Every structure is written in structure tokens, then in C-alpha cells.
Tab-separated table of C-alpha atoms and ligand atoms in Angstrom:
chain	number	residue	atom	x	y	z
A	174	MET	CA	0.000	0.000	0.000
A	175	ILE	CA	1.267	3.462	-0.790
A	176	LEU	CA	0.673	5.959	1.983
A	177	LEU	CA	0.916	9.597	1.042
A	178	SER	CA	-0.935	11.232	3.880
A	179	SER	CA	1.041	12.936	6.619
A	180	ASP	CA	1.662	11.171	9.867
A	181	LYS	CA	-0.962	12.668	12.140
A	182	SER	CA	0.934	12.109	15.366
A	183	SER	CA	2.091	15.314	16.990
A	184	ASN	CA	5.434	17.016	16.437
A	185	PRO	CA	6.890	15.393	13.345
A	186	VAL	CA	10.684	15.441	13.489
A	187	VAL	CA	11.394	14.125	10.001
A	188	ALA	CA	10.046	15.590	6.777
A	189	ILE	CA	9.708	13.290	3.788
A	190	LEU	CA	9.472	15.269	0.573
A	191	MET	CA	9.034	13.947	-2.939
A	192	GLY	CA	9.031	15.690	-6.290
A	193	SER	CA	5.951	13.867	-7.525
A	194	ALA	CA	3.335	11.444	-6.264
A	195	SER	CA	4.941	9.003	-8.703
A	196	ASP	CA	7.887	8.788	-6.236
A	197	ALA	CA	5.640	7.573	-3.418
A	198	GLU	CA	6.502	3.890	-3.549
A	199	ILE	CA	10.182	4.614	-2.872
A	200	MET	CA	9.478	7.253	-0.250
A	201	GLU	CA	7.174	4.823	1.500
A	202	GLN	CA	10.237	2.699	2.347
A	203	ALA	CA	11.646	5.588	4.383
A	204	LYS	CA	8.289	6.197	6.028
A	205	GLN	CA	7.958	2.547	7.038
A	206	ILE	CA	11.405	2.526	8.673
A	207	LEU	CA	10.517	5.632	10.666
A	208	LYS	CA	7.223	4.042	11.650
A	209	GLU	CA	9.013	0.892	12.799
A	210	PHE	CA	11.087	3.056	15.173
A	211	GLU	CA	8.057	5.126	16.210
A	212	VAL	CA	9.544	8.357	14.882
A	213	SER	CA	6.927	10.778	13.614
A	214	CYS	CA	7.206	12.291	10.172
A	215	GLU	CA	5.266	14.424	7.764
A	216	VAL	CA	5.047	13.639	4.069
A	217	LYS	CA	4.683	16.214	1.291
A	218	VAL	CA	4.764	16.331	-2.486
A	219	LEU	CA	6.781	19.413	-3.427
A	220	SER	CA	8.661	19.943	-6.660
A	221	ALA	CA	11.785	22.055	-7.160
A	222	HIS	CA	10.540	22.761	-10.686
A	223	ARG	CA	6.760	22.684	-10.567
A	224	THR	CA	6.244	24.313	-7.150
A	225	PRO	CA	9.525	26.141	-6.484
A	226	GLU	CA	8.114	28.879	-4.248
A	227	GLN	CA	6.156	26.476	-2.042
A	228	THR	CA	9.200	24.185	-1.811
A	229	ILE	CA	11.457	27.000	-0.616
A	230	GLU	CA	8.850	28.312	1.782
A	231	TYR	CA	8.421	24.822	3.267
A	232	ALA	CA	12.171	24.212	3.601
A	233	LYS	CA	12.806	27.629	5.158
A	234	SER	CA	10.152	27.098	7.840
A	235	ALA	CA	10.948	23.440	8.611
A	236	LYS	CA	13.517	24.037	11.365
A	237	GLY	CA	11.249	26.499	13.172
A	238	ARG	CA	8.474	23.898	13.170
A	239	GLY	CA	10.664	21.316	14.913
A	240	ILE	CA	11.789	19.250	11.941
A	241	LYS	CA	15.273	17.825	12.551
A	242	VAL	CA	16.023	15.955	9.316
A	243	ILE	CA	14.652	16.283	5.791
A	244	ILE	CA	14.517	13.365	3.372
A	245	ALA	CA	13.950	14.474	-0.222
A	246	GLY	CA	13.423	12.119	-3.140
A	247	ALA	CA	13.161	13.021	-6.789
A	248	GLY	CA	13.853	11.573	-10.203
A	249	GLY	CA	15.200	12.812	-13.519
A	250	ALA	CA	16.521	16.371	-13.182
A	251	ALA	CA	16.416	15.736	-9.463
A	252	HIS	CA	17.048	19.115	-7.870
A	253	LEU	CA	14.642	18.866	-4.945
A	254	ALA	CA	17.165	17.858	-2.262
A	255	GLY	CA	19.662	20.470	-3.425
A	256	VAL	CA	17.119	23.284	-3.501
A	257	VAL	CA	15.874	22.334	-0.042
A	258	ALA	CA	19.439	22.126	1.304
A	259	ALA	CA	20.161	25.561	-0.151
A	260	VAL	CA	17.686	27.263	2.177
A	261	THR	CA	18.102	25.296	5.422
A	262	THR	CA	20.954	24.046	7.586
A	263	LEU	CA	18.959	20.992	8.627
A	264	PRO	CA	20.592	17.770	7.417
A	265	VAL	CA	19.128	16.819	4.035
A	266	ILE	CA	19.166	13.230	2.820
A	267	GLY	CA	18.567	12.791	-0.899
A	268	ILE	CA	17.033	9.763	-2.573
A	269	PRO	CA	17.645	9.615	-6.329
A	270	VAL	CA	14.506	7.969	-7.696
A	271	LYS	CA	14.864	5.652	-10.676
A	272	SER	CA	13.780	7.416	-13.854
A	273	LYS	CA	12.136	5.887	-16.920
A	274	SER	CA	14.632	7.131	-19.496
A	275	LEU	CA	17.990	6.712	-17.773
A	276	ASN	CA	17.268	4.259	-14.952
A	277	GLY	CA	18.049	6.848	-12.284
A	278	LEU	CA	21.590	7.685	-13.357
A	279	ASP	CA	20.299	11.180	-14.206
A	280	SER	CA	18.656	11.420	-10.759
A	281	LEU	CA	21.812	10.238	-9.005
A	282	LEU	CA	24.144	12.629	-10.772
A	283	SER	CA	21.767	15.585	-10.399
A	284	MET	CA	21.581	14.967	-6.671
A	285	VAL	CA	24.993	13.763	-5.616
A	286	GLN	CA	27.213	16.394	-7.221
A	287	MET	CA	26.447	19.273	-4.884
A	288	PRO	CA	28.882	22.184	-4.802
A	289	ALA	CA	30.958	22.734	-1.648
A	290	GLY	CA	28.934	24.575	0.946
A	291	ILE	CA	25.547	22.914	0.423
A	292	PRO	CA	25.688	19.226	1.393
A	293	VAL	CA	23.128	16.600	0.470
A	294	ALA	CA	23.681	13.110	1.892
A	295	THR	CA	22.705	11.101	-1.165
A	296	VAL	CA	21.779	7.444	-0.721
A	297	ALA	CA	21.546	4.807	-3.467
A	298	ILE	CA	19.094	4.993	-6.369
A	299	ASP	CA	15.706	4.082	-4.856
A	300	GLY	CA	17.408	3.817	-1.452
A	301	GLY	CA	14.380	4.746	0.611
A	302	ALA	CA	15.103	2.370	3.481
A	303	ASN	CA	18.646	3.620	3.979
A	304	ALA	CA	17.424	7.223	3.895
A	305	GLY	CA	15.087	6.370	6.757
A	306	LEU	CA	17.852	4.614	8.681
A	307	LEU	CA	20.284	7.482	8.158
A	308	ALA	CA	17.691	9.933	9.450
A	309	LEU	CA	17.308	7.739	12.534
A	310	GLU	CA	21.070	7.616	13.064
A	311	ILE	CA	21.193	11.420	13.002
A	312	LEU	CA	18.333	11.672	15.490
A	313	ALA	CA	19.948	8.999	17.678
A	314	LEU	CA	22.933	11.248	18.333
A	315	ASN	CA	20.749	13.022	20.885
A	316	ASN	CA	18.454	10.148	21.760
A	317	PRO	CA	19.934	7.175	23.675
A	318	GLU	CA	16.700	5.187	23.426
A	319	LEU	CA	16.699	5.445	19.659
A	320	SER	CA	20.390	4.602	19.576
A	321	THR	CA	19.738	1.395	21.529
A	322	LYS	CA	16.916	0.469	19.165
A	323	LEU	CA	19.231	0.976	16.181
A	324	ASP	CA	21.856	-1.279	17.768
A	325	ALA	CA	19.208	-3.965	18.257
A	326	TYR	CA	18.022	-3.573	14.633
A	327	ARG	CA	21.594	-4.050	13.394
A	328	LYS	CA	22.104	-7.111	15.586
A	329	LYS	CA	18.866	-8.682	14.342
A	330	MET	CA	19.936	-8.065	10.750
A	331	GLN	CA	23.323	-9.669	11.391
A	332	GLU	CA	21.711	-12.735	12.953
A	333	LYS	CA	19.367	-13.057	9.973
A	334	VAL	CA	22.273	-12.923	7.534
A	335	LEU	CA	24.259	-15.512	9.471
A	336	LYS	CA	21.242	-17.813	9.735
A	337	SER	CA	20.761	-17.641	5.966
A	338	SER	CA	24.027	-19.529	5.387
A	339	VAL	CA	23.329	-23.043	4.172
B	106	RP5	C1	10.511	14.542	-10.726
B	106	RP5	O1	10.176	14.079	-11.974
B	106	RP5	C2	9.796	13.659	-9.752
B	106	RP5	O2	10.559	13.551	-8.589
B	106	RP5	C3	9.637	12.355	-10.465
B	106	RP5	O3	10.580	11.378	-10.051
B	106	RP5	C4	9.880	12.710	-11.912
B	106	RP5	C5	8.680	12.402	-12.787
B	106	RP5	O4	7.568	13.064	-12.267
B	106	RP5	P1	6.120	12.818	-12.870
B	106	RP5	O5	6.184	13.275	-14.278
B	106	RP5	O6	5.849	11.343	-12.723
B	106	RP5	O7	5.188	13.655	-12.020
B	106	RP5	O8	10.148	15.852	-10.522
């Protein structure tokens, strides 16, 4: 199921932005990871190209509204994460979404090659889950409970991998 509606729980600390509703399936991976760790988020469709003013307004006001990390996914000429990062000093995690024409190489290169001064932490093409986990790792720097949960998640993953040996 693809969930696009905002998390209604109070005080979202992560913003999940996507350039188009067509990115939702990938962004949902990030949302599910946050949900698993009971971290509240809000989800918005905002485009660097189609809604530039609203995108900038949103990014500029995010810190003041209590957002701590922004995850931004876009495909093709994928400027969303960079534009958002340009107007906030919140950490911005970019997800290059696989495109129809160039399989996401265009998205990756548009997003990853930021000029010095405006960082975007770009994850893999369609790397929604890792974007969610990276956001959690950033939040865990000031949250021992979350840090412990992340350690447990890692341990469980390791056990699963080891058990899969035949
Ligand atoms: C980008 O263009 C979006 O992030 C999306 O990945 C891509 C295609 O958008 P649609 O034409 O499907 O709306 O802005």
C-alpha cells in the first residue's frame, strides 16, 4: 500500500518530501522505517521545478516547526534535495529515484554532485530504506533510546544474515 498522507501524530521530526506522487513507492520505504522506530514524520509532495516557491517556503520554515532531518526524493533532473538544502541548515538526505529514461543515473548525478557549501547526503538509487535509517542515526545522536533500538536492529539483521548460510 502506498501511503501519502502525513503522519498525524504530533510534532513530526522528520520531513519526507518527494518531487511527484509518482515517487511515493520509494518514499514509503523511508516512512515505514521511521514508523518501525516510532519516529513521527510528515510527508509532502513538493517539486523544485513545478512548485519552487512552495518548496522554498516549506524548507525555510521546517527548522522552526521542529523538523530535525529532511529526506527528499526526486527523479530525472532531481534538484529537490539540493534546492531544499540551499535554504536550510537541517541535514538533508537525498534519494535519487529511478527514472524511466535513464534508470536513475540522471537522478543520481543531479543529486549527488552538490557544490561545496551545500551538502546533500545522497543514498543509493531508490534507497528509501537507507534514507530512513540514516535519518534515525542522526536523530539517535541526541536520543539514547533510539540509539539502543538501532543497535538492536543491526544485531537482528546480522543474525538473519548468518542464519541464511546453508
Ligand atoms: C521529478 O520528476 C519527480 O521527482 C519524479 O521522479 C519525476 C517524474 O515526475 P512525474 O512526471 O511522474 O510527475 O520531478
